[in-house]
Amino acid sequence: MGGMADAPNTAAPEARTKTGAPLRPRNHPAQYDDLADQWWKPRGAFAMLHWIAAARARLVPPPSRGEAVLLDVACGGGLLAPHLDGLGYVHIGVDLSPTAATVAHAHGVDAVVRGDACRLPFADASVDVVVAGEILEHVPDRPLAVAECCRVLRPGGTLVLDTVADTWLARLLVVTVAERIPGAAPRHIHDPALFVDRRALLVECASHGVRLRLNGLRPSLVQLLGWLARRRGEVDMVPGGPTTVLFQGVGVKVGSMRRTAAP
Ligand SMILES: C[S@@+](CC[C@H](N)C(=O)[O-])C[C@H]1O[C@@H](n2cnc3c(N)ncnc32)[C@H](O)[C@@H]1O
């Protein structure tokens, strides 16, 4: 037979994560599109983000006026939405991932815009509350993202954030350990080089008129052990304690929300 034989397939199979998604370089933005079906699975790859979102929501103040706008920077799949129900905010999300934006809107975020945290498509001082949950440890230019969050915030408005500290303990727990625990952190989701220097963050926020107060955040250990054993239920995130791994920040932008009368 004179036909050409098929060349043997010597290419290494593409590495995959436990969910079957391709294993991409650390902090690659397409990971959130690969994992789009995981956002709302109670035992999915983002389970822990649900617990953190519940703790984040407790820092959101009641709206100080009708139609107050809460901007959810890097809203992901909209995990904050159920926790804002009934508060009265207009919940606007912004996210780089097109699939996350679609999922967030389907799960109760009033409007979602595709955009970059480092170039927020919103006017100066146009937002009553800015929430930046689990995003500052993912952006290559954190000072710019912080500047953007503060720029769009009205004087008197509140900035709420949570992120991962730039410490050896965070690298150990959030990367080495959490990536081995299903539901804690998908493989390669974090680049530890981007973890957040707390002192620098405080200085950056202060330079934009927001005096941030930080507190640590950790899972309830008893509930976490129960969850690891049974993979059911929720785990309360306990605020307070050291800020050396996961931490929250909240601060009000200087100035008053009262408008001065036009001359
Ligand atoms: C760890 S998830 C957090 C999602 C959500 N805030 C939560 O806590 O459930 C990070 C999110 O940031 C988004 N993201 C990453 N880089 C971004 C950027 N530069 N601008 C806007 N969104 C970004 C991703 O698409 C993803 O949805």
XYZ file of N, CA and C and ligand atoms in Angstrom:
816
model
N 0.844 -1.191 0.000
C 0.000 0.000 0.000
C 0.884 1.247 0.000
N 0.556 2.169 -0.916
C 1.396 3.361 -0.986
C 0.906 4.512 -0.152
N -0.243 4.366 0.577
C -0.800 5.510 1.349
C 0.094 5.904 2.502
N -0.014 7.216 2.903
C 0.802 7.695 4.024
C 0.223 7.235 5.350
N 1.062 6.665 6.190
C 0.589 6.273 7.527
C 0.437 7.518 8.387
N -0.572 7.497 9.286
C -0.733 8.631 10.222
C 0.500 8.733 11.105
N 1.005 9.956 11.278
C 2.135 10.146 12.204
C 1.665 9.853 13.619
N 2.502 9.181 14.409
C 2.084 8.919 15.789
C 1.910 10.245 16.534
N 0.890 10.309 17.375
C 0.634 11.540 18.128
C 1.543 11.579 19.350
N 2.608 12.371 19.216
C 3.585 12.418 20.305
C 3.374 13.645 21.195
N 2.390 14.512 20.813
C 2.178 15.736 21.616
C 1.679 15.352 23.003
N 2.225 16.024 24.004
C 1.777 15.760 25.380
C 0.335 16.202 25.515
N -0.510 15.422 26.219
C -1.893 15.862 26.388
C -1.925 17.161 27.189
N -2.883 18.027 26.834
C -2.986 19.322 27.519
C -3.319 19.079 28.988
N -2.579 19.732 29.860
C -2.869 19.562 31.290
C -4.244 20.146 31.602
N -4.973 19.487 32.495
C -6.337 19.916 32.828
C -6.495 19.986 34.334
N -7.412 20.829 34.769
C -7.709 20.911 36.199
C -8.776 19.864 36.526
N -9.128 19.778 37.826
C -10.116 18.758 38.245
C -11.470 18.970 37.578
N -11.800 20.223 37.214
C -13.094 20.476 36.584
C -13.056 20.146 35.093
N -11.861 19.778 34.593
C -11.733 19.464 33.166
C -11.299 20.675 32.354
N -11.168 21.833 33.000
C -10.744 23.039 32.285
C -9.242 22.957 32.010
N -8.782 23.616 30.929
C -7.337 23.593 30.670
C -6.570 24.270 31.807
N -5.376 23.767 32.105
C -4.552 24.381 33.139
C -3.775 25.529 32.496
N -4.193 26.736 32.806
C -3.590 27.919 32.165
C -2.505 28.504 33.065
N -1.722 29.449 32.528
C -0.743 30.125 33.380
C -1.442 30.819 34.544
N -0.726 31.030 35.623
C -1.308 31.644 36.822
C -1.971 32.986 36.504
N -3.124 33.177 37.105
C -3.902 34.420 37.010
C -4.354 34.748 35.578
N -4.381 33.747 34.715
C -4.833 34.016 33.336
C -6.332 34.350 33.371
N -6.738 35.478 32.776
C -8.144 35.893 32.897
C -9.142 34.911 32.290
N -8.705 34.121 31.288
C -9.647 33.191 30.644
C -10.082 32.056 31.570
N -9.389 31.913 32.698
C -9.793 30.845 33.636
C -11.250 31.035 34.076
N -11.678 32.294 34.191
C -13.044 32.542 34.666
C -14.073 32.162 33.602
N -13.665 32.200 32.336
C -14.577 31.725 31.285
C -14.582 30.196 31.266
N -13.393 29.600 31.464
C -13.335 28.126 31.530
C -14.236 27.608 32.653
N -14.316 28.385 33.745
C -15.021 27.923 34.951
C -16.413 28.547 35.084
N -16.945 29.069 33.986
C -18.208 29.820 34.065
C -19.341 29.005 34.689
N -19.327 27.690 34.485
C -20.424 26.868 35.019
C -20.246 26.577 36.519
N -19.162 27.053 37.087
C -18.869 26.723 38.494
C -19.399 27.768 39.484
N -19.690 28.996 38.982
C -20.007 30.100 39.903
C -21.072 29.737 40.926
N -22.119 29.104 40.491
C -23.274 28.896 41.384
C -23.437 27.455 41.832
N -22.403 26.636 41.616
C -22.470 25.254 42.118
C -22.047 25.273 43.586
N -22.913 24.833 44.491
C -22.568 24.917 45.913
C -21.280 24.193 46.259
N -20.979 23.115 45.528
C -19.726 22.397 45.794
C -18.729 22.611 44.666
N -18.915 23.690 43.924
C -18.078 23.946 42.762
C -16.748 24.596 43.129
N -16.036 24.975 42.080
C -14.677 25.503 42.257
C -14.660 26.827 43.022
N -15.801 27.532 43.062
C -15.838 28.838 43.713
C -16.603 28.824 45.035
N -16.744 27.646 45.647
C -17.548 27.559 46.876
C -17.111 28.595 47.917
N -15.824 28.732 48.113
C -15.355 29.628 49.168
C -15.691 31.091 48.875
N -15.764 31.439 47.592
C -16.125 32.821 47.248
C -17.530 33.158 47.748
N -18.406 32.150 47.816
C -19.756 32.396 48.349
C -19.680 32.799 49.818
N -18.829 32.116 50.564
C -18.717 32.417 51.997
C -18.124 33.824 52.201
N -17.140 34.146 51.357
C -16.496 35.466 51.485
C -17.477 36.569 51.092
N -18.308 36.295 50.085
C -19.293 37.309 49.655
C -20.273 37.622 50.784
N -20.664 36.597 51.539
C -21.595 36.830 52.662
C -20.952 37.740 53.708
N -19.670 37.524 53.976
C -18.959 38.358 54.958
C -18.773 39.775 54.424
N -18.545 39.886 53.140
C -18.362 41.193 52.500
C -19.627 42.029 52.625
N -20.756 41.363 52.395
C -22.042 42.080 52.399
C -22.312 42.717 53.765
N -21.771 42.122 54.821
C -22.013 42.675 56.157
C -21.318 44.024 56.346
N -20.389 44.362 55.474
C -19.697 45.654 55.571
C -20.373 46.740 54.736
N -21.370 46.361 53.961
C -22.050 47.343 53.105
C -23.038 48.129 53.962
N -22.901 49.469 54.000
C -23.822 50.256 54.824
C -25.197 50.351 54.158
N -26.228 50.673 54.933
C -27.526 50.889 54.288
C -27.433 52.092 53.347
N -28.193 52.103 52.262
C -28.097 53.228 51.331
C -28.499 54.539 52.000
N -27.795 55.614 51.639
C -28.085 56.903 52.283
C -29.063 57.725 51.468
N -29.523 57.187 50.348
C -30.514 57.905 49.519
C -31.193 56.893 48.607
N -32.287 57.288 48.016
C -32.982 56.426 47.065
C -32.132 56.251 45.818
N -32.248 55.117 45.163
C -31.519 54.842 43.916
C -29.999 54.912 44.089
N -29.537 54.665 45.315
C -28.084 54.669 45.539
C -27.450 53.545 44.721
N -26.269 53.843 44.166
C -25.605 52.882 43.275
C -24.459 52.188 44.014
N -24.468 50.870 43.948
C -23.351 50.068 44.468
C -22.642 49.458 43.269
N -21.376 49.788 43.108
C -20.599 49.240 42.003
C -19.773 48.057 42.509
N -20.016 46.904 41.925
C -19.376 45.646 42.304
C -18.244 45.411 41.298
N -17.045 45.848 41.674
C -15.905 45.787 40.748
C -15.408 44.339 40.680
N -15.336 43.801 39.454
C -14.993 42.389 39.248
C -16.041 41.525 39.945
N -17.259 41.702 39.507
C -18.408 41.069 40.179
C -18.431 39.563 40.007
N -17.622 39.038 39.085
C -17.648 37.595 38.850
C -19.052 37.149 38.491
N -19.473 36.029 39.060
C -20.801 35.492 38.763
C -21.919 36.149 39.545
N -21.623 37.245 40.239
C -22.693 37.976 40.950
C -23.017 37.391 42.318
N -22.016 36.821 42.988
C -22.281 36.129 44.251
C -22.763 37.065 45.355
N -22.509 38.361 45.178
C -22.949 39.318 46.208
C -24.454 39.585 46.123
N -25.027 39.353 44.952
C -26.411 39.793 44.698
C -27.418 39.334 45.757
N -27.454 38.046 46.141
C -28.492 37.649 47.104
C -28.342 38.324 48.449
N -27.121 38.727 48.780
C -26.874 39.349 50.085
C -27.271 40.824 50.098
N -27.535 41.395 48.928
C -27.945 42.801 48.869
C -29.458 42.928 48.724
N -30.109 41.782 48.556
C -31.565 41.768 48.346
C -32.286 42.565 49.415
N -33.135 43.474 48.976
C -33.957 44.215 49.924
C -33.270 45.430 50.522
N -31.961 45.593 50.285
C -31.267 46.772 50.842
C -31.647 48.047 50.090
N -31.918 47.903 48.802
C -32.362 49.069 48.033
C -31.307 49.665 47.118
N -30.162 49.030 47.010
C -29.157 49.554 46.078
C -29.489 49.184 44.638
N -29.062 50.035 43.713
C -28.968 49.629 42.314
C -27.597 48.964 42.201
N -27.604 47.661 41.940
C -26.371 46.863 41.971
C -25.820 46.763 40.549
N -24.712 47.460 40.330
C -24.080 47.442 39.006
C -22.783 46.645 39.110
N -22.584 45.731 38.185
C -21.353 44.948 38.178
C -20.471 45.347 37.015
N -19.178 45.164 37.199
C -18.245 45.324 36.085
C -17.261 44.169 36.181
N -16.968 43.549 35.055
C -16.033 42.413 35.052
C -15.411 42.288 33.671
N -14.173 41.814 33.688
C -13.437 41.596 32.443
C -13.989 40.403 31.665
N -14.530 39.434 32.385
C -14.948 38.179 31.752
C -16.359 38.299 31.180
N -16.510 38.035 29.874
C -17.845 38.131 29.279
C -18.816 37.108 29.859
N -18.313 35.919 30.182
C -19.231 34.890 30.697
C -19.648 35.219 32.128
N -18.690 35.721 32.921
C -19.041 36.093 34.300
C -20.128 37.168 34.264
N -19.983 38.124 33.359
C -20.961 39.208 33.266
C -22.358 38.652 32.989
N -22.436 37.690 32.084
C -23.739 37.098 31.745
C -24.316 36.359 32.950
N -23.459 35.583 33.618
C -23.923 34.809 34.777
C -24.392 35.773 35.881
N -23.624 36.840 36.111
C -23.968 37.788 37.179
C -25.336 38.418 36.921
N -25.575 38.789 35.688
C -26.860 39.423 35.370
C -28.004 38.440 35.574
N -27.757 37.180 35.187
C -28.799 36.155 35.344
C -29.075 35.865 36.822
N -28.150 36.215 37.701
C -28.311 35.906 39.129
C -28.573 37.151 39.970
N -29.090 38.197 39.349
C -29.636 39.287 40.152
C -28.863 40.583 40.184
N -27.699 40.664 39.521
C -27.023 41.962 39.448
C -27.814 42.795 38.434
N -28.201 44.014 38.826
C -29.152 44.770 38.000
C -28.620 45.045 36.596
N -27.354 45.416 36.519
C -26.751 45.660 35.204
C -25.279 45.303 35.310
N -24.746 44.714 34.257
C -23.331 44.337 34.277
C -22.662 44.879 33.023
N -21.529 45.501 33.239
C -20.767 46.091 32.151
C -19.476 45.302 32.038
N -19.060 45.027 30.821
C -17.762 44.381 30.668
C -16.697 45.467 30.707
N -15.745 45.345 31.589
C -14.738 46.390 31.701
C -13.622 45.992 32.629
N -12.613 46.844 32.655
C -11.377 46.587 33.384
C -11.372 47.399 34.677
N -11.017 46.730 35.765
C -10.943 47.414 37.056
C -9.921 48.557 37.026
N -8.983 48.475 36.102
C -7.964 49.525 36.012
C -8.408 50.676 35.111
N -9.597 50.564 34.560
C -10.130 51.641 33.704
C -11.637 51.574 33.790
N -12.162 51.912 34.949
C -13.604 51.715 35.171
C -14.408 52.651 34.274
N -15.384 52.090 33.568
C -16.154 52.919 32.635
C -17.275 53.681 33.349
N -16.907 54.444 34.362
C -17.880 55.223 35.146
C -17.275 56.595 35.442
N -18.178 57.570 35.590
C -17.725 58.951 35.818
C -17.163 59.109 37.231
N -16.382 60.139 37.418
C -15.866 60.476 38.753
C -17.048 60.662 39.698
N -16.888 60.254 40.935
C -17.845 60.522 42.016
C -19.284 60.163 41.635
N -19.456 59.045 40.919
C -20.798 58.687 40.444
C -21.429 57.535 41.222
N -20.701 56.996 42.203
C -21.126 55.753 42.841
C -21.166 55.944 44.360
N -22.181 55.367 45.015
C -22.325 55.528 46.469
C -21.464 54.547 47.257
N -21.372 53.316 46.746
C -20.553 52.293 47.407
C -19.769 51.554 46.319
N -18.483 51.408 46.539
C -17.670 50.571 45.652
C -17.279 49.329 46.438
N -17.556 48.179 45.846
C -17.162 46.912 46.453
C -16.117 46.281 45.534
N -14.977 45.951 46.096
C -13.910 45.309 45.305
C -13.544 44.016 46.018
N -14.284 42.964 45.708
C -14.108 41.693 46.408
C -13.209 40.754 45.626
N -12.141 40.322 46.241
C -11.235 39.329 45.651
C -10.822 39.729 44.230
N -10.406 40.977 44.084
C -9.914 41.427 42.785
C -8.531 42.059 42.879
N -8.230 42.754 43.982
C -6.955 43.487 44.003
C -5.755 42.550 43.884
N -5.924 41.277 44.287
C -4.817 40.308 44.172
C -4.748 39.697 42.770
N -5.586 40.210 41.856
C -5.568 39.661 40.490
C -5.134 40.697 39.445
N -5.036 41.964 39.847
C -4.738 42.978 38.826
C -3.239 43.268 38.770
N -2.701 43.383 37.564
C -1.264 43.637 37.450
C -0.869 45.030 37.950
N -1.785 45.995 37.910
C -1.465 47.352 38.389
C -2.433 47.716 39.519
N -2.121 47.217 40.725
C -3.048 47.446 41.837
C -3.228 48.919 42.188
N -2.152 49.710 42.241
C -2.367 51.121 42.568
C -3.364 51.795 41.624
N -3.330 51.401 40.350
C -4.268 51.991 39.393
C -5.701 51.531 39.682
N -5.872 50.254 39.992
C -7.224 49.752 40.309
C -7.758 50.450 41.565
N -6.909 50.639 42.551
C -7.336 51.333 43.781
C -7.722 52.779 43.437
N -6.903 53.426 42.621
C -7.192 54.811 42.227
C -8.541 54.884 41.516
N -8.823 53.904 40.666
C -10.085 53.883 39.932
C -11.285 53.686 40.873
N -11.134 52.769 41.827
C -12.224 52.530 42.791
C -12.524 53.828 43.558
N -11.474 54.531 43.933
C -11.662 55.760 44.723
C -12.176 56.907 43.845
N -11.760 56.920 42.610
C -12.188 57.996 41.697
C -13.695 57.981 41.473
N -14.259 56.796 41.266
C -15.690 56.725 40.939
C -16.573 56.886 42.182
N -15.945 56.817 43.366
C -16.706 56.892 44.619
C -17.050 58.349 44.942
N -18.304 58.568 45.344
C -18.706 59.912 45.764
C -18.033 60.261 47.085
N -17.775 61.555 47.332
C -17.382 61.949 48.687
C -18.455 61.486 49.669
N -18.059 60.897 50.754
C -19.021 60.350 51.718
C -19.406 58.913 51.416
N -18.995 58.425 50.252
C -19.313 57.039 49.875
C -18.342 56.063 50.528
N -18.701 54.791 50.482
C -17.935 53.756 51.202
C -17.251 52.804 50.232
N -15.988 52.520 50.531
C -15.243 51.496 49.801
C -15.164 50.249 50.679
N -15.564 49.123 50.109
C -15.494 47.831 50.814
C -14.623 46.909 49.967
N -13.652 46.275 50.570
C -12.834 45.351 49.783
C -12.419 44.139 50.613
N -12.062 43.080 49.911
C -11.374 41.970 50.562
C -10.384 41.404 49.572
N -9.259 40.928 50.118
C -8.187 40.473 49.238
C -7.203 39.623 50.035
N -6.077 39.317 49.427
C -5.099 38.404 50.024
C -3.798 39.164 50.302
N -3.273 38.977 51.498
C -2.079 39.708 51.916
C -0.818 39.113 51.288
N 0.150 39.978 51.077
C 1.434 39.549 50.525
C 2.335 39.061 51.661
N 2.088 37.826 52.097
C 2.885 37.237 53.178
C 3.220 35.786 52.815
N 4.227 35.222 53.489
C 4.569 33.813 53.215
C 3.424 32.904 53.634
N 2.707 33.309 54.716
C 1.612 32.460 55.198
C 0.467 32.429 54.173
N 0.194 33.567 53.555
C -0.855 33.597 52.513
C -0.431 32.750 51.316
N 0.838 32.837 50.955
C 1.301 32.022 49.813
C 1.139 30.535 50.140
N 1.440 30.186 51.387
C 1.311 28.777 51.788
C -0.162 28.341 51.780
N -1.022 29.149 52.450
C -2.417 28.711 52.628
C -3.262 28.904 51.371
N -3.075 30.039 50.698
C -3.974 30.373 49.575
C -3.528 29.695 48.276
N -2.237 29.412 48.170
C -1.760 28.763 46.935
C -1.479 27.284 47.203
N -0.505 27.004 48.040
C -0.068 25.605 48.211
C -1.185 24.738 48.780
N -1.845 25.239 49.837
C -2.874 24.415 50.489
C -4.209 24.521 49.749
N -4.709 25.745 49.566
C -6.074 25.913 49.033
C -6.235 25.302 47.642
N -5.177 25.344 46.844
C -5.307 24.765 45.490
C -5.469 23.251 45.516
N -5.225 22.653 46.684
C -5.416 21.196 46.802
C -6.761 20.863 47.419
N -7.512 21.887 47.813
C -8.817 21.649 48.440
C -9.905 22.051 47.454
N -10.676 21.092 46.954
C -11.727 21.453 45.992
C -12.672 22.495 46.601
N -12.937 23.540 45.842
C -13.860 24.574 46.316
C -13.168 25.733 46.985
N -11.886 25.567 47.354
C -11.184 26.655 48.043
C -10.554 27.608 47.035
N -9.741 27.080 46.133
C -9.127 27.924 45.098
C -8.778 27.036 43.911
N -9.347 27.356 42.729
C -8.982 26.557 41.549
C -7.478 26.650 41.289
N -6.926 25.588 40.711
C -5.475 25.577 40.439
C -5.082 26.725 39.528
N -4.018 27.410 39.887
C -3.430 28.508 39.106
C -4.276 29.775 39.106
N -5.300 29.833 39.940
C -6.160 31.027 39.910
C -5.415 32.241 40.445
N -4.474 32.016 41.366
C -3.723 33.137 41.939
C -2.281 33.153 41.441
N -1.778 34.363 41.312
C -0.345 34.563 41.130
C 0.147 35.242 42.405
N 0.901 34.513 43.228
C 1.280 35.096 44.519
C 2.093 36.386 44.383
N 2.679 36.606 43.213
C 3.435 37.848 43.018
C 2.520 39.073 43.084
N 1.213 38.842 42.929
C 0.270 39.973 42.934
C -0.399 40.167 44.304
N -0.074 39.336 45.277
C -0.708 39.496 46.589
C -0.398 40.890 47.139
N -1.277 41.337 48.043
C -1.366 42.775 48.335
C -0.579 43.179 49.585
N 0.290 44.140 49.395
C 1.035 44.746 50.499
C 0.061 45.654 51.260
N -0.229 45.267 52.491
C -1.274 45.974 53.237
C -0.921 47.427 53.509
N 0.344 47.661 53.851
C 0.738 49.044 54.156
C 0.603 49.915 52.906
N 1.050 49.378 51.774
C 0.948 50.146 50.523
C -0.518 50.420 50.190
N -1.371 49.438 50.434
C -2.803 49.618 50.141
C -3.392 50.763 50.985
N -3.020 50.793 52.272
C -3.534 51.849 53.142
C -3.079 53.224 52.647
N -1.819 53.290 52.237
C -1.269 54.569 51.757
C -1.975 54.979 50.458
N -2.160 54.016 49.564
C -2.813 54.329 48.277
C -4.227 54.851 48.517
N -4.984 54.152 49.375
C -6.361 54.586 49.633
C -6.369 55.972 50.267
N -5.483 56.191 51.242
C -5.440 57.489 51.924
C -5.125 58.599 50.930
N -4.261 58.296 49.956
C -3.889 59.346 49.000
C -5.069 59.713 48.099
N -6.095 58.845 48.073
C -7.308 59.158 47.299
C -8.471 59.520 48.215
N -8.166 59.817 49.456
C -9.199 60.324 50.368
C -9.990 59.252 51.091
N -9.522 58.008 51.054
C -10.254 56.935 51.745
C -9.358 56.373 52.850
N -9.764 56.587 54.092
C -8.989 55.997 55.204
C -9.564 54.610 55.475
N -8.780 53.616 55.109
C -9.265 52.231 55.171
C -8.977 51.631 56.539
N -9.932 50.868 57.041
C -9.720 50.098 58.286
C -9.683 48.624 57.866
N -8.661 47.913 58.304
C -8.507 46.517 57.890
C -8.858 45.558 59.022
N -9.407 44.425 58.671
C -9.528 43.325 59.640
C -9.312 41.996 58.924
N -8.823 41.042 59.682
C -8.601 39.716 59.111
C -9.925 39.002 58.869
N -9.871 37.953 58.071
C -11.065 37.156 57.776
C -10.606 35.708 57.634
N -11.275 34.819 58.366
C -10.890 33.400 58.267
C -12.142 32.542 58.367
N -12.086 31.337 57.796
C -13.250 30.461 57.921
C -13.389 29.941 59.342
N -14.618 29.729 59.786
C -14.866 29.033 61.050
C -14.258 27.639 60.917
N -13.316 27.319 61.795
C -12.561 26.072 61.608
C -13.444 24.842 61.749
N -14.385 24.900 62.710
C -15.270 23.746 62.923
C -16.111 23.524 61.661
N -16.681 24.612 61.160
C -17.525 24.476 59.960
C -16.701 24.045 58.753
N -15.468 24.552 58.677
C -14.620 24.180 57.539
C -14.311 22.679 57.572
N -14.025 22.177 58.754
C -13.748 20.728 58.859
C -14.988 19.929 58.462
N -16.165 20.391 58.930
C -17.418 19.725 58.569
C -17.640 19.764 57.064
N -17.343 20.909 56.474
C -17.546 21.052 55.027
C -16.590 20.150 54.256
N -15.342 20.084 54.734
C -14.365 19.230 54.045
C -14.780 17.764 54.117
N -15.392 17.400 55.252
C -15.793 16.002 55.422
C -17.031 15.680 54.603
N -18.006 16.622 54.581
C -19.303 16.275 53.974
C -19.574 16.997 52.663
N -18.839 18.126 52.429
C -19.059 18.929 51.237
C -20.497 19.413 51.119
N -21.024 19.810 52.248
C -22.391 20.343 52.250
C -22.433 21.544 53.162
N -23.410 22.398 52.949
C -23.630 23.514 53.857
C -22.705 24.685 53.557
N -22.763 25.662 54.432
C -21.999 26.890 54.271
C -20.949 26.958 55.365
N -19.966 27.766 55.152
C -18.956 28.012 56.182
C -18.963 29.508 56.481
N -19.150 29.860 57.748
C -19.104 31.276 58.122
C -17.669 31.765 58.073
N -17.489 32.945 57.508
C -16.180 33.584 57.559
C -16.192 34.506 58.775
N -15.200 34.334 59.619
C -15.156 35.061 60.883
C -14.247 36.280 60.720
N -14.810 37.481 60.927
C -13.955 38.669 60.810
C -13.151 38.899 62.085
N -12.078 39.666 61.951
C -11.234 39.972 63.112
C -9.953 39.164 63.044
N -9.068 39.419 63.979
C -7.808 38.675 64.001
C -6.822 39.215 62.984
N -5.723 38.487 62.831
C -4.643 38.994 61.984
C -5.047 39.126 60.517
N -4.424 40.084 59.869
C -4.724 40.346 58.447
C -3.687 39.655 57.554
N -3.009 38.668 58.074
C -1.856 38.093 57.360
C -2.215 37.164 56.205
N -3.478 36.766 56.078
C -3.829 35.889 54.948
C -4.922 36.586 54.137
N -6.148 36.391 54.546
C -7.277 37.035 53.868
C -7.698 38.210 54.747
N -7.970 39.348 54.143
C -8.412 40.470 54.969
C -9.453 41.307 54.247
N -10.222 42.029 55.070
C -11.238 42.945 54.552
C -10.786 44.376 54.829
N -11.309 45.309 54.055
C -11.057 46.720 54.312
C -12.336 47.489 54.078
N -12.544 48.509 54.900
C -13.698 49.382 54.694
C -13.294 50.807 55.050
N -13.765 51.760 54.264
C -13.423 53.154 54.529
C -14.360 54.085 53.788
N -14.492 55.276 54.338
C -15.388 56.280 53.749
C -14.532 57.350 53.072
N -14.954 57.774 51.904
C -14.205 58.809 51.185
C -14.477 60.171 51.818
N -13.444 60.930 52.051
C -13.630 62.217 52.736
C -14.523 63.137 51.912
N -15.242 63.980 52.620
C -16.150 64.913 51.960
C -17.562 64.557 52.309
N -18.486 65.373 51.868
C -19.881 65.164 52.210
C -20.653 64.820 50.959
N -21.676 63.968 51.113
C -22.519 63.648 49.964
C -23.549 64.735 49.704
N -23.688 65.689 50.691
C -24.659 66.758 50.473
C -24.174 67.648 49.353
N -25.043 67.965 48.415
C -24.636 68.810 47.299
C -24.756 70.268 47.738
N -23.775 71.084 47.376
C -23.897 72.518 47.675
C -24.831 73.141 46.635
N -25.567 74.160 47.060
C -26.516 74.798 46.143
C -25.751 75.467 45.007
N -26.306 75.377 43.808
C -25.665 76.027 42.665
C -25.652 77.538 42.882
N -24.566 78.221 42.457
C -24.516 79.677 42.681
C -25.602 80.392 41.870
C -11.725 35.778 42.314
S -12.947 36.343 41.231
C -13.925 37.354 42.336
C -15.312 37.570 41.812
C -16.273 38.261 42.792
N -15.804 39.556 43.181
C -16.497 37.386 44.003
O -15.845 37.620 45.030
O -17.280 36.449 43.884
C -12.091 37.541 40.290
C -12.929 38.204 39.219
O -12.177 39.301 38.712
C -12.359 39.367 37.317
N -11.214 40.139 36.814
C -9.926 39.760 36.759
N -9.164 40.772 36.322
C -10.009 41.821 36.126
C -9.825 43.157 35.690
N -8.626 43.633 35.380
N -10.919 43.954 35.612
C -12.154 43.494 35.907
N -12.381 42.225 36.315
C -11.321 41.411 36.429
C -12.445 37.950 36.861
O -13.064 37.840 35.595
C -13.251 37.347 38.002
O -14.628 37.416 37.731
